[in-house]
Coordinates of C-alpha atoms in Angstrom, one line a residue:
M86 CA -41.2 49.3 -54.6
I87 CA -40.5 46.4 -51.9
T88 CA -43.6 45.3 -49.6
V89 CA -42.6 44.2 -46.3
K90 CA -44.3 41.3 -45.4
T91 CA -46.7 40.9 -42.6
K92 CA -45.4 38.2 -40.4
P93 CA -45.3 38.1 -36.9
H94 CA -41.3 39.6 -35.8
S95 CA -41.2 40.8 -39.3
E96 CA -40.0 44.2 -38.3
V97 CA -37.0 43.0 -37.6
F98 CA -36.0 42.5 -40.8
V99 CA -37.4 46.1 -41.9
S100 CA -33.8 47.7 -42.3
A101 CA -32.7 44.7 -44.6
F102 CA -35.7 45.0 -46.9
E103 CA -34.9 49.3 -47.0
N104 CA -31.2 48.4 -47.9
M105 CA -32.2 45.6 -50.6
E106 CA -34.8 48.5 -52.0
A107 CA -31.6 51.0 -51.9
I108 CA -29.6 48.9 -53.8
V109 CA -32.2 47.7 -56.7
T110 CA -32.8 51.9 -57.1
R111 CA -29.1 52.3 -57.4
L112 CA -28.4 49.5 -59.9
E113 CA -31.6 51.6 -61.4
S114 CA -30.2 54.6 -61.6
P115 CA -28.8 56.1 -65.0
D116 CA -25.0 56.2 -63.2
V117 CA -24.7 52.8 -62.5
M118 CA -26.3 51.6 -65.8
G119 CA -23.6 53.4 -67.7
Q120 CA -20.6 51.6 -66.0
E121 CA -18.8 48.7 -66.7
H122 CA -19.5 45.4 -65.5
G123 CA -16.4 45.0 -63.0
D124 CA -17.6 48.4 -61.3
V125 CA -21.2 47.0 -60.6
E126 CA -19.7 43.5 -59.7
A127 CA -17.7 45.6 -56.7
L128 CA -20.8 48.2 -56.3
I129 CA -22.7 44.8 -55.5
F130 CA -20.3 43.1 -53.2
K131 CA -20.1 46.3 -51.3
D132 CA -23.7 46.9 -50.8
G133 CA -24.9 43.3 -50.5
T134 CA -22.6 42.5 -47.8
D135 CA -23.8 45.3 -45.9
L136 CA -27.2 43.9 -46.9
L137 CA -26.2 40.6 -45.4
R138 CA -25.5 42.1 -42.3
H139 CA -29.0 43.6 -41.8
L140 CA -30.4 40.4 -42.3
L141 CA -27.8 38.6 -39.5
Q142 CA -28.7 41.6 -37.3
G143 CA -32.5 40.8 -37.8
F144 CA -32.0 37.0 -37.1
F145 CA -30.4 38.1 -34.0
D146 CA -33.5 40.6 -33.3
L147 CA -35.2 38.0 -33.6
Q148 CA -34.2 35.7 -31.4
E149 CA -34.2 38.6 -28.8
L150 CA -37.9 38.8 -29.2
K151 CA -38.3 35.0 -28.8
E152 CA -36.3 34.7 -25.9
K153 CA -38.7 33.4 -22.7
R154 CA -37.7 34.7 -19.4
K155 CA -37.0 32.1 -17.0
T156 CA -37.9 32.0 -13.0
E157 CA -34.1 30.4 -12.2
V158 CA -31.0 28.6 -14.4
K159 CA -29.1 26.1 -12.0
A160 CA -25.4 26.5 -12.6
V161 CA -22.9 23.8 -12.9
D162 CA -21.6 24.1 -9.1
G163 CA -25.4 23.9 -8.1
M164 CA -26.1 27.6 -7.3
I165 CA -30.0 28.9 -8.7
L166 CA -29.1 32.1 -10.6
T167 CA -32.3 33.7 -10.0
H168 CA -31.5 37.3 -11.0
C169 CA -32.3 38.2 -14.6
R170 CA -31.0 41.1 -16.5
E171 CA -32.6 41.9 -19.7
D172 CA -30.9 43.7 -22.9
C173 CA -27.7 42.2 -22.5
K174 CA -25.9 43.4 -25.4
R175 CA -22.8 41.8 -26.7
P176 CA -20.9 42.5 -30.3
L177 CA -20.3 40.2 -33.0
M178 CA -17.6 40.7 -35.8
S179 CA -19.2 38.4 -38.5
L180 CA -18.1 37.6 -42.4
F181 CA -20.4 40.6 -43.2
G182 CA -19.3 43.1 -40.5
E183 CA -20.1 43.8 -36.8
V184 CA -23.5 43.2 -35.5
A185 CA -25.2 43.2 -31.7
V186 CA -26.8 40.3 -30.0
T187 CA -29.2 41.3 -26.9
R188 CA -30.2 38.7 -24.6
K189 CA -31.0 37.7 -21.0
G190 CA -28.3 37.2 -18.2
Y191 CA -28.6 35.5 -15.2
S192 CA -26.6 35.7 -11.8
V193 CA -26.5 36.1 -8.5
K194 CA -24.3 38.0 -6.3
N195 CA -20.4 36.8 -6.5
H196 CA -21.1 34.0 -9.2
R197 CA -20.4 34.1 -13.1
S198 CA -23.4 35.5 -15.4
C199 CA -24.7 32.9 -17.7
F200 CA -26.5 33.7 -20.8
P201 CA -28.4 30.7 -22.0
L202 CA -29.1 32.3 -25.8
D203 CA -25.5 32.5 -25.9
G204 CA -25.1 28.6 -25.6
Q205 CA -28.4 28.0 -28.0
L206 CA -26.4 30.1 -30.9
N207 CA -23.1 28.7 -30.1
L208 CA -21.6 31.8 -29.6
P209 CA -17.6 32.3 -29.1
P210 CA -16.6 33.9 -25.9
D211 CA -14.7 36.5 -28.2
K212 CA -16.4 38.6 -30.6
Y213 CA -15.2 36.9 -33.4
S214 CA -18.3 34.5 -35.5
Q215 CA -17.7 30.9 -36.4
G216 CA -18.0 31.7 -40.0
L217 CA -15.1 34.5 -39.4
R218 CA -13.1 32.2 -37.6
Q219 CA -13.6 29.5 -40.1
R220 CA -12.2 31.8 -43.1
M221 CA -9.3 33.2 -40.6
A222 CA -8.5 29.5 -40.3
T223 CA -8.3 28.8 -44.1
E224 CA -6.4 32.2 -44.7
V225 CA -3.6 31.9 -42.4
S226 CA -2.9 28.2 -43.0
K227 CA -2.1 29.5 -46.9
G228 CA -0.2 32.6 -46.4
S229 CA 1.3 34.9 -43.6
F230 CA -0.9 36.8 -41.2
D231 CA -0.4 39.8 -42.8
E232 CA -1.6 38.7 -46.2
A233 CA -4.7 36.4 -44.2
V234 CA -5.6 40.0 -42.5
E235 CA -5.6 42.0 -45.7
T236 CA -7.4 39.2 -47.3
V237 CA -10.2 38.9 -44.8
I238 CA -10.9 42.7 -45.1
K239 CA -10.7 42.9 -49.1
T240 CA -13.4 40.0 -49.3
T241 CA -15.6 40.0 -46.3
G242 CA -17.1 42.6 -44.4
G243 CA -15.4 41.2 -41.1
K244 CA -11.9 42.6 -39.7
V245 CA -9.7 40.5 -37.3
P246 CA -6.4 42.4 -36.2
K247 CA -3.2 40.1 -36.5
R248 CA -2.5 39.4 -33.3
Q249 CA -6.3 38.1 -33.0
A250 CA -5.5 36.2 -36.0
E251 CA -2.5 34.3 -34.1
E252 CA -4.7 33.9 -31.2
L253 CA -7.7 32.2 -33.4
A254 CA -5.1 29.8 -35.4
V255 CA -4.3 28.4 -31.7
E256 CA -8.0 28.3 -30.6
V257 CA -9.4 26.4 -33.7
S258 CA -6.8 24.1 -33.7
Q259 CA -6.8 23.0 -30.2
D260 CA -9.4 19.8 -30.8
F261 CA -7.2 18.4 -33.2
E262 CA -5.5 15.3 -31.3
E263 CA -9.0 14.9 -29.7
F264 CA -10.5 14.7 -33.8
Y265 CA -8.3 12.2 -34.6
A266 CA -8.4 9.9 -31.4
R267 CA -12.0 9.6 -31.6
G268 CA -11.6 8.1 -35.5
L269 CA -13.7 11.1 -36.8
S270 CA -11.8 11.2 -40.1
T271 CA -12.5 9.1 -43.0
E272 CA -13.6 5.6 -42.9
P273 CA -11.0 2.9 -43.1
E274 CA -10.8 1.6 -47.0
Q275 CA -11.5 -2.0 -47.3
T276 CA -8.5 -3.2 -49.1
R277 CA -5.6 -5.6 -49.1
D278 CA -3.1 -3.3 -50.9
P279 CA 0.0 -2.3 -48.5
L280 CA -0.2 0.3 -46.0
I281 CA 2.3 2.7 -46.1
L282 CA 3.6 4.8 -42.9
T283 CA 6.1 7.1 -43.2
S284 CA 7.7 10.0 -41.7
D285 CA 10.7 13.1 -41.7
A286 CA 11.6 15.8 -40.1
K287 CA 12.3 19.5 -41.0
G288 CA 13.5 22.5 -39.0
I289 CA 11.7 25.9 -38.4
V290 CA 13.2 28.9 -37.6
M291 CA 11.8 29.2 -33.8
K292 CA 12.2 32.5 -31.4
Q293 CA 15.1 31.4 -29.1
E294 CA 12.7 30.9 -25.9
D295 CA 10.8 28.3 -27.9
L296 CA 13.8 26.2 -29.0
R297 CA 14.4 22.7 -27.4
E298 CA 16.5 23.2 -24.4
E299 CA 19.6 21.7 -26.0
T300 CA 19.7 23.7 -29.0
R301 CA 18.5 27.0 -27.2
K302 CA 21.6 26.6 -24.8
A303 CA 23.7 26.3 -28.2
A304 CA 22.1 29.3 -29.0
Q305 CA 22.5 31.3 -26.0
Q306 CA 26.3 30.3 -26.1
Q307 CA 26.8 31.3 -29.5
G308 CA 25.3 34.9 -28.9
A309 CA 28.0 34.9 -25.8
Q310 CA 30.6 34.4 -28.7
C311 CA 30.2 37.9 -30.7
N312 CA 33.7 37.5 -32.0
K313 CA 33.0 34.7 -33.8
R314 CA 31.7 35.4 -37.3
L315 CA 29.5 33.1 -39.2
G316 CA 30.0 32.4 -43.0
V317 CA 27.6 33.1 -46.0
G318 CA 24.5 31.6 -45.1
E319 CA 25.2 30.0 -42.1
K320 CA 22.6 29.9 -39.4
K321 CA 23.2 27.8 -36.6
N322 CA 21.1 26.6 -33.4
R323 CA 17.6 28.7 -35.1
K324 CA 15.7 25.9 -35.9
R325 CA 13.3 23.4 -34.1
M326 CA 12.8 20.1 -35.7
A327 CA 9.4 19.6 -36.7
M328 CA 8.3 16.0 -37.5
A329 CA 5.9 15.3 -40.5
A330 CA 4.0 11.9 -40.8
S331 CA 1.7 10.0 -43.2
V332 CA -0.3 6.9 -43.6
Y333 CA -1.9 6.1 -47.1
N334 CA -3.0 3.1 -49.1
V335 CA -1.6 2.1 -52.3
A336 CA -1.7 -0.7 -55.0
P337 CA 1.3 -2.8 -55.4
H338 CA 3.6 -1.9 -58.3
T339 CA 5.9 -4.7 -59.3
R340 CA 9.0 -3.7 -60.9
S341 CA 12.5 -4.9 -61.9
A342 CA 15.6 -3.3 -61.1
E343 CA 16.1 -2.6 -64.7
Q344 CA 12.8 -1.0 -65.2
V345 CA 13.7 1.4 -62.0
M346 CA 17.2 2.6 -63.3
G347 CA 15.1 3.2 -66.7
L348 CA 17.4 0.2 -68.7
A349 CA 13.6 -1.3 -69.7
E350 CA 10.1 -0.1 -70.0
D351 CA 7.7 -0.3 -67.6
T352 CA 4.3 -1.0 -68.7
G353 CA 2.6 -0.8 -65.7
T354 CA 0.7 2.2 -64.4
K355 CA 2.2 3.6 -61.3
P356 CA -0.7 3.4 -58.8
K357 CA -1.5 6.9 -56.6
A358 CA -1.7 7.0 -52.8
R359 CA -5.3 6.6 -51.5
N360 CA -6.5 7.9 -48.1
K361 CA -3.7 9.7 -47.7
R362 CA -3.7 11.1 -44.2
V363 CA -0.9 13.6 -43.8
W364 CA 0.3 15.9 -40.7
A365 CA 3.2 17.5 -38.6
S366 CA 4.3 18.8 -35.4
V367 CA 7.2 21.0 -33.9
A368 CA 5.5 20.7 -30.4
R369 CA 5.4 16.8 -30.0
E370 CA 8.4 14.9 -29.7
A371 CA 9.4 12.5 -32.6
G372 CA 8.4 9.4 -30.7
V373 CA 4.8 10.9 -29.9
V374 CA 4.3 11.4 -33.6
I375 CA 5.8 7.9 -34.6
D376 CA 3.3 6.8 -32.0
E377 CA 0.2 8.8 -33.7
I378 CA 1.5 7.1 -37.4
F379 CA 0.7 3.3 -35.7
Q380 CA -2.5 4.9 -34.3
E381 CA -3.5 6.1 -37.6
A382 CA -2.4 2.5 -39.7
L383 CA -4.6 0.7 -36.9
R384 CA -7.2 2.9 -37.6
Q385 CA -7.0 1.9 -41.3
D386 CA -6.3 -1.7 -40.7
P387 CA -7.2 -2.5 -36.7
Q388 CA -6.9 -6.3 -37.5
K389 CA -3.3 -6.0 -39.0
R390 CA -4.2 -8.2 -41.8
R391 CA -2.4 -6.1 -44.8
S392 CA 1.3 -5.7 -45.2
W393 CA 2.5 -2.2 -43.2
V394 CA 5.4 -0.7 -44.7
F395 CA 7.2 1.7 -43.0
L396 CA 9.6 4.4 -45.7
L397 CA 12.4 5.8 -43.9
D398 CA 15.5 8.0 -44.9
G399 CA 18.0 6.0 -42.4
H400 CA 17.8 8.4 -39.4
E401 CA 18.8 6.2 -36.6
D402 CA 16.7 7.6 -33.9
Q403 CA 13.6 7.3 -35.9
L404 CA 14.7 3.9 -36.9
K405 CA 14.8 3.1 -33.2
L406 CA 11.6 4.7 -32.6
V407 CA 9.9 2.8 -35.5
R408 CA 10.9 -0.7 -34.0
A409 CA 9.8 0.4 -30.7
A410 CA 6.7 1.4 -31.6
A411 CA 6.0 -2.1 -33.6
K412 CA 6.8 -4.0 -30.7
R413 CA 4.4 -2.3 -28.3
Y414 CA 1.9 -2.5 -30.9
Q415 CA 2.6 -5.9 -31.6
V416 CA 2.7 -5.7 -35.7
T417 CA 5.0 -6.8 -38.0
I418 CA 6.4 -3.9 -40.3
T419 CA 8.8 -3.9 -43.2
I420 CA 11.3 -1.6 -43.1
V421 CA 12.4 0.0 -46.1
L422 CA 15.2 2.9 -46.3
D423 CA 14.9 5.2 -49.1
F424 CA 16.3 4.3 -52.2
I425 CA 17.2 8.5 -53.0
H426 CA 18.8 8.2 -49.5
M427 CA 20.9 5.6 -50.2
L428 CA 21.9 6.8 -54.0
E429 CA 23.7 9.9 -51.9
Y430 CA 26.0 7.8 -50.2
L431 CA 27.0 5.8 -53.8
W432 CA 27.4 9.5 -55.3
K433 CA 30.0 10.9 -52.3
A434 CA 31.7 7.4 -52.9
A435 CA 32.1 7.9 -56.6
Y436 CA 33.8 11.3 -55.9
S437 CA 36.6 9.5 -54.3
F438 CA 36.8 7.8 -57.3
Y439 CA 36.4 10.3 -60.1
A440 CA 35.5 14.0 -61.0
P441 CA 32.4 15.2 -59.7
G442 CA 30.0 15.7 -62.2
S443 CA 31.8 13.2 -64.9
R444 CA 30.4 10.5 -67.0
E445 CA 32.6 7.8 -65.5
A446 CA 31.0 9.0 -62.1
E447 CA 27.6 9.0 -63.4
A448 CA 28.1 5.4 -65.0
W449 CA 29.8 3.8 -61.7
V450 CA 26.7 5.2 -59.6
A451 CA 24.2 3.7 -62.2
E452 CA 26.1 0.4 -62.4
R453 CA 26.2 0.2 -58.5
A454 CA 22.6 1.4 -58.0
L455 CA 21.2 -1.2 -60.2
W456 CA 23.5 -4.0 -58.3
V457 CA 22.0 -3.0 -54.9
L458 CA 18.2 -3.0 -56.3
Q459 CA 19.6 -6.4 -57.6
G460 CA 20.2 -7.8 -54.0
K461 CA 23.7 -7.3 -54.2
V462 CA 24.2 -4.8 -51.2
S463 CA 27.5 -6.7 -49.5
D464 CA 29.1 -7.4 -53.0
V465 CA 29.1 -3.8 -53.5
A466 CA 30.3 -2.4 -50.4
A467 CA 32.8 -4.9 -50.6
G468 CA 33.8 -4.0 -54.1
M469 CA 34.3 -0.1 -53.6
R470 CA 36.3 -1.1 -50.8
R471 CA 39.1 -3.2 -52.7
K472 CA 38.9 -0.5 -55.5
A473 CA 39.7 2.0 -52.9
T474 CA 42.8 -0.5 -51.7
R475 CA 43.9 -1.1 -54.9
L476 CA 44.0 2.7 -56.1
E477 CA 45.8 3.2 -52.8
L478 CA 43.7 6.2 -51.5
S479 CA 44.8 7.7 -48.7
A480 CA 42.5 7.3 -45.1
D481 CA 41.1 10.8 -45.7
E482 CA 40.6 10.0 -49.4
R483 CA 38.8 6.9 -49.3
K484 CA 36.3 8.5 -45.9
A485 CA 33.2 8.3 -48.4
V486 CA 33.8 5.2 -49.5
D487 CA 34.5 3.8 -46.0
K488 CA 31.2 5.5 -44.9
C489 CA 29.2 4.1 -48.0
A490 CA 30.4 0.8 -47.1
D491 CA 29.9 0.7 -43.5
Y492 CA 26.3 2.0 -44.6
F493 CA 25.3 -0.7 -46.7
L494 CA 26.4 -3.5 -44.4
K495 CA 24.9 -1.9 -41.1
Y496 CA 21.4 -1.6 -43.2
K497 CA 21.8 -4.3 -45.8
K498 CA 18.6 -6.0 -44.3
L499 CA 16.8 -2.8 -44.7
L500 CA 18.1 -2.5 -48.4
R501 CA 16.4 -5.7 -49.6
Y502 CA 15.2 -3.6 -52.5
D503 CA 14.8 -6.5 -55.1
E504 CA 12.4 -8.0 -52.6
Y505 CA 10.6 -5.1 -52.2
L506 CA 10.2 -4.5 -56.0
K507 CA 9.0 -8.1 -56.0
Q508 CA 6.2 -7.5 -53.5
G509 CA 5.4 -4.1 -55.0
Y510 CA 6.2 -2.0 -52.2
P511 CA 7.4 1.8 -53.0
I512 CA 11.3 2.3 -52.2
A513 CA 11.1 6.1 -51.8
T514 CA 10.0 8.2 -49.7
G515 CA 8.5 11.0 -52.0
V516 CA 5.4 11.3 -50.0
I517 CA 6.8 12.2 -47.1
E518 CA 9.4 14.4 -48.5
G519 CA 6.7 16.4 -50.7
A520 CA 4.7 16.5 -47.3
C521 CA 7.9 18.2 -45.7
R522 CA 8.1 21.0 -48.4
H523 CA 4.3 21.7 -49.1
L524 CA 3.1 21.3 -45.5
I525 CA 5.7 22.6 -43.4
G526 CA 7.9 25.1 -45.9
D527 CA 5.9 26.4 -47.9
R528 CA 4.1 27.9 -44.7
M529 CA 6.8 28.0 -42.3
D530 CA 9.9 29.1 -43.9
I531 CA 8.7 32.5 -45.0
T532 CA 11.3 34.8 -45.4
G533 CA 11.9 36.5 -41.8
A534 CA 9.4 34.8 -40.0
R535 CA 10.4 33.6 -36.5
W536 CA 7.9 31.3 -34.8
R537 CA 6.8 31.4 -31.3
L538 CA 5.8 27.5 -30.5
S539 CA 2.3 27.5 -30.4
C540 CA 1.2 29.3 -32.8
A541 CA 3.8 27.3 -35.5
E542 CA 2.0 24.3 -33.9
A543 CA -1.2 25.7 -34.7
I544 CA -0.7 26.7 -38.3
L545 CA 0.7 22.7 -38.9
K546 CA -2.5 21.3 -37.5
L547 CA -4.5 23.7 -39.5
R548 CA -2.6 22.6 -42.8
S549 CA -2.6 19.0 -41.8
L550 CA -6.5 19.1 -41.9
H551 CA -6.4 20.9 -45.2
V552 CA -4.1 18.5 -47.0
S553 CA -5.7 15.5 -45.4
G554 CA -9.6 16.5 -46.8
D555 CA -10.6 16.4 -43.1
M556 CA -11.3 20.0 -42.7
N557 CA -15.3 19.8 -42.9
A558 CA -15.4 17.0 -41.0
Y559 CA -13.2 18.9 -38.2
W560 CA -15.4 22.1 -38.4
A561 CA -18.2 20.2 -37.2
F562 CA -16.3 18.2 -34.5
Y563 CA -14.7 21.8 -33.3
K564 CA -18.3 23.6 -33.2
A565 CA -19.6 20.5 -31.1
Q566 CA -16.7 20.8 -28.7
S567 CA -16.9 24.5 -28.1
K568 CA -20.5 24.2 -27.4
Q569 CA -19.4 21.8 -24.9
R570 CA -16.4 23.7 -23.6
N571 CA -18.2 27.2 -23.6
H572 CA -21.8 26.6 -22.5
A573 CA -23.0 23.4 -21.5
S574 CA -20.2 23.3 -19.2
Q575 CA -21.5 26.0 -17.1
Y576 CA -24.9 24.6 -16.3
A577 CA -26.0 21.5 -14.0
D578 CA -25.8 17.9 -15.9
L579 CA -24.0 19.9 -18.3
T580 CA -27.1 20.5 -20.3
L581 CA -28.3 23.3 -21.8
P582 CA -31.4 25.4 -21.2
M583 CA -33.5 26.1 -24.2
A584 CA -33.6 30.0 -24.4
A585 CA -35.6 30.7 -27.6

C-alpha cells in the first residue's frame, strides 16, 4: 500500500497516488504477469499517461489553493478591476489529456476580465497547452496534418483536430522574424573562412486565391478557356514561388580544374558547412528574402572582414536583387554562378552537334567544361559558334549553341572558376538545392496538397527552425513573447501581478 505523505495541500495529489497504486496492483496481477513485455509496455504507457494527467491536475489544484485574493487589479487602460469572481474554470488540453484550471477573475462592468494566475502560468488563449503546441509544431513540420493529428493521438494523451492544428502552426510561428531580427540564434563563429550566401526558388501548389496576382489572373483566364486541354503532366498557373536561402561558413578547399573533372586525384578533404542557417518563405517577396540573407551574413560577420561569396544559378532577377543589396549594405561580394547550371547550357549546345546520349557529346562537354574551369570562357563561346558555322547549321539547329555562347559572354565575369578554385570557394549550389528539396519539396509537394498562404508560410518557418537547429532557442523566445502578448499587455505598466 502506498502511503500519502502528510504535507500542506498534499490532498490535491491523492488521486495521483491512488492512480499509481492501481497501476502497481495491476502489474502485480497474474493476468499481467503472464503477458509479453510489449503488451505490458502498452499498458504502462496508457495508464502512465493518465497518471501524469492526475499529477498535472494536482499541480493546478495546488495553484488554486495558493492563489491569494486581491483587493483590486489595475488594467493597462488604467481601469481598476475591483470585482473578484472565485472558481473561474477553464479547460486545458495537455500532453497527458484534458485538465481544468481554476483561478480568480477580476472585472468591472463593460470591461474585459483579467486572470492573474493565467499570466503567472503563461496559459495560452486557447485550450492547447505549451507542451502540446510544441509537439504539434514538430509533427506538422515533418508530415501532413492528418498524419500529425494521428501521431499525437497515438503517442500522447492529448488531441488536436486538424483545423486547430493548422491554426496552431500559424500561431506558434508568428515570432520567427522577430527571433532572428534580435539575433537570438547561435553566436557567430570566430573565423576568417569564407562566408557563403546562397538562394534559390521552388514552386508550391497554392489555392487560387493565394497565388500572386499575375499567376492568379492567368489561372482564371485558363479556367475560362475550357476547350483548351492540357498535355500529360502539364500543370500551369498553380504554383507560387518560395524563396529558399542559406548562410554558412566553410573552410577553403583549393582545387584544380583537372581535379574537379576527375582527371586528377583530389587529395584534400572536402570541408563541411558550419553554422548553417537555412530558411524559406513563400509569402515574402524575393527582395525581402535577399535582404534577410545579407542581414544574417552581417550577424555572422558584422565587421565585414571575411570573403563573402554569393552562389546563384543565374536567374537574372535574383542577380539584380543581390547586386542591389550588396550596394545597399556597402559590402564587397564575389558572385559565383553555379557550375552545374553552366553545364546544362553546354549539354544543350552539344546536342546541336551530336546525338543525345552519345559518347561524342559527352566528350565534347567534358573538354569544354575543363576549359571553362581553366578560365577560357570566351574561347569556348567563340569555338562553338565557329563549329556551328563550319557545319552550316540552320538558325534553328544552332539556337542552343548561340544561347550557350551568349550566356557565357554575358556572365563571363561571374564564371571565373579558375580564380574561385584558387581561392578555395565552392562553385556549385548543392547546399541550397538540397534545402529546396528537403525544406520545401519533401513537405510541401505532398500529393494532392493545395496550400493556403498563411499555412504554407508557417510550415516553412517551422521546418527552417528545425533544419537550422534553432527550435529550442526559438521556443523559449516564443513563450516569453506569448507571456508578454497574451498576459502582461493587459495590466498597468505591462507588469504581471503575482497570483500565487
